[in-house]
Every structure is written in structure tokens, then in C-alpha cells.
Short mmCIF file of C-alpha atoms in Angstrom, two decimals:
data_model
loop_
_atom_site.label_atom_id
_atom_site.label_comp_id
_atom_site.label_asym_id
_atom_site.label_seq_id
_atom_site.Cartn_x
_atom_site.Cartn_y
_atom_site.Cartn_z
CA MET A 1 210.26 130.31 76.29
CA ALA A 2 208.97 133.83 76.81
CA GLU A 3 205.45 134.74 75.82
CA TRP A 4 205.09 137.36 73.14
CA GLY A 5 203.86 140.71 74.28
CA GLY A 6 201.33 142.96 72.62
CA ALA A 7 200.48 146.52 73.62
CA ALA A 8 197.18 147.89 74.80
CA GLU A 9 194.80 148.86 72.01
CA SER A 10 195.04 152.51 73.05
CA ASP A 11 198.85 152.53 72.70
CA LEU A 12 198.65 150.90 69.27
CA LYS A 13 196.06 153.40 68.08
CA ALA A 14 198.02 156.38 69.40
CA ALA A 15 201.11 155.20 67.50
CA GLY A 16 199.22 154.50 64.30
CA ALA A 17 199.96 150.78 64.62
CA GLU A 18 197.84 147.68 64.34
CA ALA A 19 198.26 144.17 65.68
CA LEU A 20 198.33 141.37 63.12
CA PRO A 21 195.00 139.59 62.65
CA ASP A 22 194.01 135.95 63.11
CA GLY A 23 196.04 135.43 66.27
CA ARG A 24 199.38 136.02 64.53
CA SER A 25 202.24 137.45 66.57
CA GLY A 26 203.33 140.82 65.27
CA VAL A 27 202.49 144.41 64.39
CA ARG A 28 202.24 146.77 61.41
CA LEU A 29 203.59 150.28 61.90
CA ARG A 30 205.06 153.09 59.77
CA GLY A 31 205.26 150.92 56.67
CA TRP A 32 206.80 147.94 58.50
CA HIS A 33 205.30 144.49 58.88
CA ILE A 34 206.99 142.75 61.83
CA GLU A 35 206.05 139.18 62.61
CA SER A 36 207.43 136.38 64.78
CA SER A 37 206.62 132.70 64.67
CA ARG A 38 207.32 130.14 67.39
CA ARG A 39 206.83 126.50 66.46
CA PRO A 40 207.73 123.10 68.00
CA ILE A 41 211.08 121.42 67.41
CA LEU A 42 211.60 119.59 64.14
CA GLY A 43 210.67 115.92 63.96
CA SER A 44 212.98 113.13 62.80
CA LEU A 45 211.97 113.29 59.12
CA ALA A 46 212.48 117.04 58.93
CA LEU A 47 215.84 116.69 60.67
CA GLN A 48 216.95 114.12 58.08
CA GLU A 49 216.01 116.54 55.30
CA TRP A 50 217.99 119.30 56.97
CA GLU A 51 221.02 117.02 57.37
CA GLU A 52 220.91 116.24 53.65
CA LYS A 53 220.56 119.88 52.65
CA LEU A 54 223.32 121.02 55.01
CA GLY A 55 225.63 118.10 54.23
CA THR A 56 226.04 117.02 57.84
CA SER A 57 225.02 114.24 60.20
CA HIS A 58 225.09 116.55 63.22
CA LEU A 59 222.44 119.01 64.35
CA PRO A 60 221.58 120.58 67.72
CA GLU A 61 219.36 118.59 70.09
CA MET A 62 216.49 121.04 69.65
CA VAL A 63 216.03 122.75 66.29
CA PHE A 64 213.04 125.08 66.01
CA GLY A 65 213.17 124.99 62.25
CA GLU A 66 209.83 126.65 61.57
CA SER A 67 210.33 129.42 64.12
CA SER A 68 211.48 132.77 62.80
CA LEU A 69 211.35 136.53 62.96
CA TYR A 70 211.00 138.73 59.93
CA LEU A 71 210.72 142.46 59.39
CA LEU A 72 209.41 143.69 56.05
CA HIS A 73 209.44 147.29 54.84
CA GLU A 74 206.39 147.05 52.61
CA ASP A 75 207.07 149.94 50.22
CA SER A 76 210.71 149.18 49.45
CA GLY A 77 210.40 145.40 49.80
CA ILE A 78 213.42 145.22 52.11
CA LYS A 79 213.12 142.18 54.36
CA LEU A 80 215.25 141.05 57.29
CA HIS A 81 214.76 137.44 58.32
CA PHE A 82 216.17 135.35 61.19
CA ASN A 83 215.90 131.56 61.03
CA ALA A 84 217.67 128.39 62.14
CA PHE A 85 218.47 126.95 58.71
CA ASP A 86 220.50 129.94 57.55
CA ALA A 87 222.22 130.06 60.94
CA LEU A 88 223.27 126.41 60.61
CA LYS A 89 224.50 127.07 57.08
CA GLY A 90 226.79 129.67 58.63
CA TRP A 91 227.93 127.14 61.26
CA LYS A 92 228.74 124.61 58.55
CA GLN A 93 230.64 127.13 56.44
CA GLU A 94 232.68 128.56 59.33
CA SER A 95 233.51 125.05 60.55
CA LEU A 96 235.39 125.98 63.71
CA PRO A 97 237.62 123.30 65.22
CA PRO A 98 236.01 121.44 68.13
CA VAL A 99 236.71 122.76 71.60
CA GLU A 100 238.99 120.27 73.32
CA VAL A 101 237.22 119.04 76.43
CA PRO A 102 237.91 115.62 77.97
CA ALA A 103 234.23 114.85 78.50
CA ALA A 104 233.20 115.98 75.02
CA ALA A 105 233.94 112.64 73.41
CA THR A 106 230.88 111.16 75.09
CA TRP A 107 228.53 114.08 74.36
CA LYS A 108 227.60 112.98 70.88
CA SER A 109 227.59 109.24 71.53
CA ARG A 110 224.12 109.16 73.04
CA SER A 111 222.41 107.91 69.88
CA LYS A 112 225.24 105.51 68.96
CA PRO A 113 226.67 104.36 72.32
CA PHE A 114 228.58 101.40 70.88
CA GLN A 115 230.44 103.33 68.21
CA GLN A 116 233.65 105.26 68.62
CA VAL A 117 233.02 108.98 68.44
CA ILE A 118 235.45 111.18 66.53
CA LEU A 119 234.95 114.86 67.21
CA ASP A 120 235.88 116.29 63.84
CA TYR A 121 233.27 119.06 63.79
CA ASP A 122 232.19 122.05 65.88
CA TYR A 123 229.74 120.42 68.28
CA THR A 124 228.97 123.83 69.87
CA PHE A 125 227.12 124.96 66.69
CA THR A 126 228.75 128.39 66.87
CA THR A 127 227.58 130.49 63.92
CA PRO A 128 228.75 133.77 62.36
CA TYR A 129 225.20 134.32 61.07
CA CYS A 130 223.83 137.84 61.64
CA GLY A 131 220.50 137.46 59.85
CA SER A 132 219.31 137.23 56.25
CA GLU A 133 218.27 140.10 54.03
CA ALA A 134 216.36 140.13 50.75
CA ILE A 135 213.98 142.09 48.56
CA GLU A 136 210.48 140.64 48.46
CA PRO A 137 209.61 139.59 44.86
CA ASN A 138 206.23 141.35 44.84
CA THR A 139 207.85 144.70 45.62
CA GLU A 140 211.20 144.26 43.88
CA LYS A 141 210.01 146.31 40.91
CA ALA A 142 209.86 149.39 43.09
CA ILE A 143 213.50 148.87 44.09
CA LEU A 144 214.61 148.23 40.51
CA GLU A 145 212.99 151.44 39.34
CA ASP A 146 215.49 153.27 41.54
CA GLY A 147 218.38 151.39 39.91
CA CYS A 148 219.00 148.92 42.72
CA CYS A 149 218.65 145.15 42.76
CA SER A 150 220.36 143.87 45.90
CA LEU A 151 221.25 144.77 49.45
CA CYS A 152 224.55 144.97 51.28
CA TRP A 153 225.85 146.14 54.64
CA GLU A 154 228.34 149.02 54.57
CA ASP A 155 230.79 150.04 57.29
CA SER A 156 229.51 152.97 59.32
CA ASP A 157 230.70 155.36 62.02
CA GLN A 158 227.15 155.71 63.36
CA ARG A 159 226.07 154.06 66.59
CA ILE A 160 222.76 152.78 67.84
CA ASP A 161 220.87 155.47 69.76
CA LEU A 162 220.90 154.00 73.26
CA ALA A 163 219.11 157.06 74.66
CA ALA A 164 216.15 156.40 72.37
CA LEU A 165 216.03 152.79 73.49
CA SER A 166 216.00 153.76 77.17
CA SER A 167 213.16 156.27 76.80
CA LYS A 168 209.80 155.72 78.46
CA GLU A 169 207.96 154.94 75.24
CA PRO A 170 205.34 152.20 75.35
CA ILE A 171 206.42 148.87 73.92
CA LEU A 172 203.97 148.07 71.13
CA PHE A 173 205.29 144.58 70.51
CA PHE A 174 207.90 142.27 72.05
CA ASP A 175 208.86 138.66 71.45
CA GLU A 176 211.71 136.22 71.98
CA VAL A 177 212.20 133.34 69.54
CA VAL A 178 214.49 130.37 70.19
CA LEU A 179 216.00 129.01 66.97
CA TYR A 180 218.10 126.13 68.31
CA GLU A 181 219.50 124.80 71.56
CA ASP A 182 221.85 122.05 72.70
CA GLU A 183 222.61 121.28 76.36
CA LEU A 184 225.90 119.51 75.57
CA ALA A 185 224.87 116.46 77.57
CA ASP A 186 224.26 118.58 80.69
CA SER A 187 227.77 120.00 80.43
CA GLY A 188 226.78 123.47 79.26
CA VAL A 189 224.51 125.15 76.76
CA SER A 190 224.57 126.29 73.14
CA LEU A 191 221.67 128.63 72.43
CA LEU A 192 220.58 130.81 69.51
CA THR A 193 217.77 133.34 70.07
CA VAL A 194 216.37 136.55 68.64
CA LYS A 195 214.44 139.20 70.59
CA VAL A 196 212.52 142.09 69.04
CA ARG A 197 211.03 145.24 70.55
CA VAL A 198 208.83 147.73 68.67
CA MET A 199 208.13 151.23 69.97
CA PRO A 200 206.38 154.26 68.44
CA SER A 201 209.71 155.75 67.30
CA CYS A 202 211.74 152.69 66.26
CA TRP A 203 212.25 148.95 66.32
CA PHE A 204 215.21 147.15 67.84
CA LEU A 205 216.31 143.53 67.91
CA LEU A 206 218.99 141.45 69.58
CA PHE A 207 220.18 138.29 67.83
CA ARG A 208 222.37 136.23 70.15
CA PHE A 209 224.45 133.07 70.06
CA TRP A 210 225.40 132.02 73.60
CA LEU A 211 227.76 129.20 74.53
CA ARG A 212 228.83 127.94 77.92
CA ILE A 213 230.97 124.85 78.38
CA ASP A 214 231.06 124.22 82.11
CA GLY A 215 234.47 124.92 83.61
CA VAL A 216 236.03 125.57 80.20
CA LEU A 217 234.72 128.32 77.94
CA MET A 218 232.12 131.05 77.42
CA ARG A 219 231.36 132.51 73.99
CA LEU A 220 228.94 135.27 73.01
CA ARG A 221 228.11 136.56 69.55
CA ASP A 222 225.63 139.45 69.59
CA THR A 223 224.02 141.29 66.68
CA ARG A 224 221.91 144.35 67.43
CA VAL A 225 219.79 145.90 64.68
CA TYR A 226 218.08 149.28 65.04
CA CYS A 227 215.75 151.22 62.75
CA PRO A 228 214.30 154.63 63.65
CA PHE A 229 211.02 155.47 61.95
CA VAL A 230 210.86 158.43 59.58
CA SER A 231 207.88 160.62 58.72
CA ASP A 232 207.83 159.41 55.11
CA HIS A 233 207.55 155.67 55.55
CA LYS A 234 207.76 155.14 51.76
CA SER A 235 211.40 156.27 51.67
CA MET A 236 214.38 153.94 52.09
CA PRO A 237 214.68 153.04 55.79
CA ALA A 238 217.93 153.64 57.67
CA ILE A 239 218.91 150.38 59.37
CA LEU A 240 221.94 150.13 61.63
CA ARG A 241 223.56 146.84 62.68
CA GLU A 242 226.21 146.30 65.36
CA SER A 243 227.93 142.96 65.85
CA CYS A 244 230.06 142.10 68.86
CA TRP A 245 231.88 138.82 69.49
CA ARG A 246 233.23 137.91 72.92
CA GLU A 247 235.01 134.80 74.13
CA ALA A 248 236.93 133.81 77.23
CA THR A 249 238.00 130.76 79.13
CA ILE A 250 236.48 130.36 82.56
CA GLN A 251 239.90 130.90 84.12
CA SER A 252 240.39 134.22 82.36
CA LEU A 253 236.97 135.72 83.08
CA SER A 254 238.48 137.93 85.77
CA ALA A 255 240.60 139.53 83.03
CA VAL A 256 239.44 141.44 79.97
CA CYS A 257 237.51 139.28 77.50
CA SER A 258 238.39 139.29 73.83
CA CYS A 259 235.86 141.50 72.04
CA SER A 260 235.38 142.69 68.44
CA LEU A 261 232.77 145.28 67.43
CA TYR A 262 231.55 145.77 63.86
CA VAL A 263 229.03 148.44 62.81
CA HIS A 264 227.22 148.41 59.45
CA VAL A 265 224.38 150.21 57.75
CA LEU A 266 222.10 148.48 55.25
CA SER A 267 222.10 149.99 51.76
CA PRO A 268 220.88 148.96 48.31
CA THR A 269 223.63 148.38 45.73
CA SER A 270 223.35 149.93 42.27
CA VAL A 271 223.07 147.95 39.08
#
């Protein structure tokens, strides 16, 4: 797991930013509070609680249930949050059919080796989850005064400014958070991570589900979220999200992979 990265004090000061106090991982800049948290995997009791809440008896081998990334725009109360529980809710709701692999029948028999295993669920833990969004209760009044009470993503023709992301700006904060992982009994990997990068002009994150089943299938679901800073940090931030799903069998990787791209912008909805 990558170590979080903080900028030099001089770079933070020049950008008008400040690192979070008390050893916390994050930064405050231009009206944004950005914080990551990396915690150990859930224990058996916590896993049982999650199974009950999700209505399943199957979870990834390693669930970092208390790890997360959140980005809060303090004046508007808009909050983006990335966490394992909501991602697994998405997995449960999408409920893809299991990938047919001869060896897969033994993958989930490790804890119950003397019972017949019926693969009637998506053991890859593929999720359509792209993050959670909300309005913080303590600042919701400010949103409601403008006639808005909820958030939604709207289709957009805009694109993320790749030139801005490739500029030579100092990186004020960087972190990578693993949310869950399963090694498919050493026959591949299922991995959900989120990376964030904060610069003087913007923040950018990559939320990624990555699946590899050895000799069979590769699947990638990427969500990129970008927010350029504006001079008036009290105004509604412009947040752009791009989602791209790719999938291919190992045999077809030499051909063009199946790919879908969706671009949205976050907007408040009127009452």
C-alpha cells in the first residue's frame, strides 16, 4: 500500500493550503477539505455485521471497511465520499452472473472444504459504484437557501483538462486507498482502489475496480473526477466525472477491447 504524500511547507503556503492537524492525512485548500483514511482490514465480527446489512454470506478476502476518501466543499456542504460498504452495495445490486471458470468452484470452498460449493453469485465483486455524494447536514441550510436540496450528475460534453493535469505544478497532497481486495485463490485479483492528487489549481482522483482472472478475463472500471479551483471558493464548484468500463477475454486482448465512456457534471437539483 502506497504511503500518502504531503507537500513541502513552502509549497503549501504558496498555494494558500494547509495540511490537516494531528497527524491526519489530507489538506485544506480553496474551500475544500480533502482527507483520506487507511485502516486495517475488518475483523470477523465486523464482517458478520456487514454480511447482515448487505444480505450476503460472501465478501472479499480483505475488506478495508474503515478506509475511505472524502472531499468536502465547506461553504456549499457538497461532499464526495468513497468507501467499501457503498461499493459492495453496488456489487450486490448489480448482481452479475459468475464468470464461468473450471477452477472457480474451489475458490470459495476454503472456509467450508467439505461442503459443495454452488457459484450463484458474482465472486469477482465487480461493482458499478462511482462514489457517493451528499450535502453535509451542518451546511445544508446554505444549499437550501438557494432552492436546492439534493445532488445529481448530469450528462456533459465537457472533458477533463488533461493539459492541466500534466502541468509542472507541485503536488500538495497525494494518497492511494485500498477499499477491498480478493486474490481469487491465487488465480487472479479483484481490487478496488481510489487515488487522489491535489495541486494549486485543482484536485483530481481516480477510482478504479480492476479484475484479472488468470488465462480467462480482464475487467477495468475507471471513474475519474476533476475539480478546478475558482477564485471565489464560496461559489458552487464545477465537478466533472468521467467513467470508462473496459472488458476483454485474454484471447481477445490483441483486438479492440469493449469500452464505454460516460461524462457527467455534478449539479444541485431544485426543489
